[in-house]
């Protein structure tokens, strides 16, 4: 007997199963990243994105199609990380916009939803490339439209759409030469296939392991005595009540829950008229308290250290300090007039962070190569910068889309995203800012300035591959430039010198060396002296960057 419709309950099961399957396959997807660097994270980014939505879906009580669609869209938008995660969130956003008005979904609605998903995702990317997740999504949408004209049976429709999407995925190496050279299909496209496969398994009634998906507000409170100390990820059980000073809307609730999820787990957030009850397990209670203060006054604050048996004094001290810090920060924010311009930068490594602070950056988002910040991380940063116009420096090509998404979600401040792809570009952008010029002039001049910066990054290979006409083996040292791998060797210093040989030309005036946490200061100073001997007519600046993974980050201007 043909199955012709999908109801809300089935949609939830399919979405959660898709998320669970993606989570299970994330390491396999990470391995498909073209560059064999230790931060290849397409699978991780897509998983974190869809899990943000899955938690909201699983936490719904008495869901209908509208609330389910909203949870999927909102959760994925705010949790989106990296280019692949942002594109996935846009696919889900377009899909849910189409289905939310129906009580049940048939093949025609599914086909329309697939088409809208693809159009929404393509629109979000400034320069869409074929041979990516976008191409796989477009192929699925085209097949769905074709099948909707010939069958009403979802048992025929769904597997044929997936099968065609898999065929498109196999063709991605023919569309992107870099994939063909590396001998892999597009990792984002593979991630989308895994979501579809998981969803289809649920549709067929297969048993699904949902243990990787933790519910948000529906999670039961766990007493400290029920947990073993070594198993506790977040050490402080934090509870308080917010006495709201204005209406606590659904948007407020969603945003607050999203923020709590970014700093902890075991979340409960229940609103009743002008009172909101909050519970969260976190490693920084002050952050939760400070965020709560933005909605109103707090009462009945309680912080328990779940890792200690005899900790009453620590609780009192932590609660007092956290409350004081939160209150001080909130009062300062209220008293200070909003300034005209502020800056947000993504950075990692205390040395890099300190450079940005010295240059006047208001808020540092910890992240970058090793962990792409989410859209929600960007929104939190925006909320904490008290300025009319805010420049965001993503400093990584995989973070620009998340910054753009945060820009589109911000209504009360003017957000300007400078498309910096590296930390040196971000530093140059801030230095290029002219206080006497207007915002639009600065926006254009900062974008122009980053075009004059060449960046090189030195790290190690995590697998064997062939790319940029170079044979690379696991453990090799690689020098990566703006457009590809410039050098490969066994020595960090020799590989870095070879990379510099490709970057420095007769117009070069300055080489800035930022050494990472795995390089000793004396070794970095000796290396800088060697570089100065090779390029006597170029100024050499050495800085302790403190960044992980990358031995050296270098800029040539």
GROMACS .gro file of C-alpha atoms in nm, residues 339 341-345 351-364 393 395 423-435 446 514 543:
model
   38
  339UNK     CA    1   2.977   5.463   2.072
  341UNK     CA    2   3.200   5.221   1.591
  342UNK     CA    3   3.304   4.888   1.741
  343UNK     CA    4   3.510   4.587   1.632
  344UNK     CA    5   3.470   4.211   1.666
  345UNK     CA    6   3.751   3.974   1.564
  351UNK     CA    7   4.934   3.640   2.147
  352UNK     CA    8   4.701   3.695   1.853
  353UNK     CA    9   4.421   3.795   2.091
  354UNK     CA   10   4.641   4.049   2.266
  355UNK     CA   11   4.741   4.210   1.936
  356UNK     CA   12   4.375   4.263   1.849
  357UNK     CA   13   4.304   4.405   2.196
  358UNK     CA   14   4.593   4.649   2.165
  359UNK     CA   15   4.453   4.761   1.830
  360UNK     CA   16   4.122   4.847   1.994
  361UNK     CA   17   3.907   4.544   1.910
  362UNK     CA   18   3.612   4.534   2.151
  363UNK     CA   19   3.530   4.163   2.150
  364UNK     CA   20   3.739   3.856   2.067
  393UNK     CA   21   3.665   4.039   1.109
  395UNK     CA   22   3.975   3.601   0.978
  423UNK     CA   23   4.440   3.671   1.105
  424UNK     CA   24   4.710   3.886   0.934
  425UNK     CA   25   4.441   4.025   0.704
  426UNK     CA   26   4.232   4.105   1.011
  427UNK     CA   27   4.522   4.285   1.177
  428UNK     CA   28   4.583   4.487   0.860
  429UNK     CA   29   4.214   4.574   0.837
  430UNK     CA   30   4.206   4.716   1.191
  431UNK     CA   31   4.530   4.909   1.137
  432UNK     CA   32   4.379   5.056   0.819
  433UNK     CA   33   4.077   5.195   1.002
  434UNK     CA   34   4.065   5.579   0.987
  435UNK     CA   35   3.869   5.734   1.279
  446UNK     CA   36   3.971   4.815   0.480
  514UNK     CA   37   5.362   3.488   1.428
  543UNK     CA   38   5.533   3.813   1.736
   0.00000   0.00000   0.00000
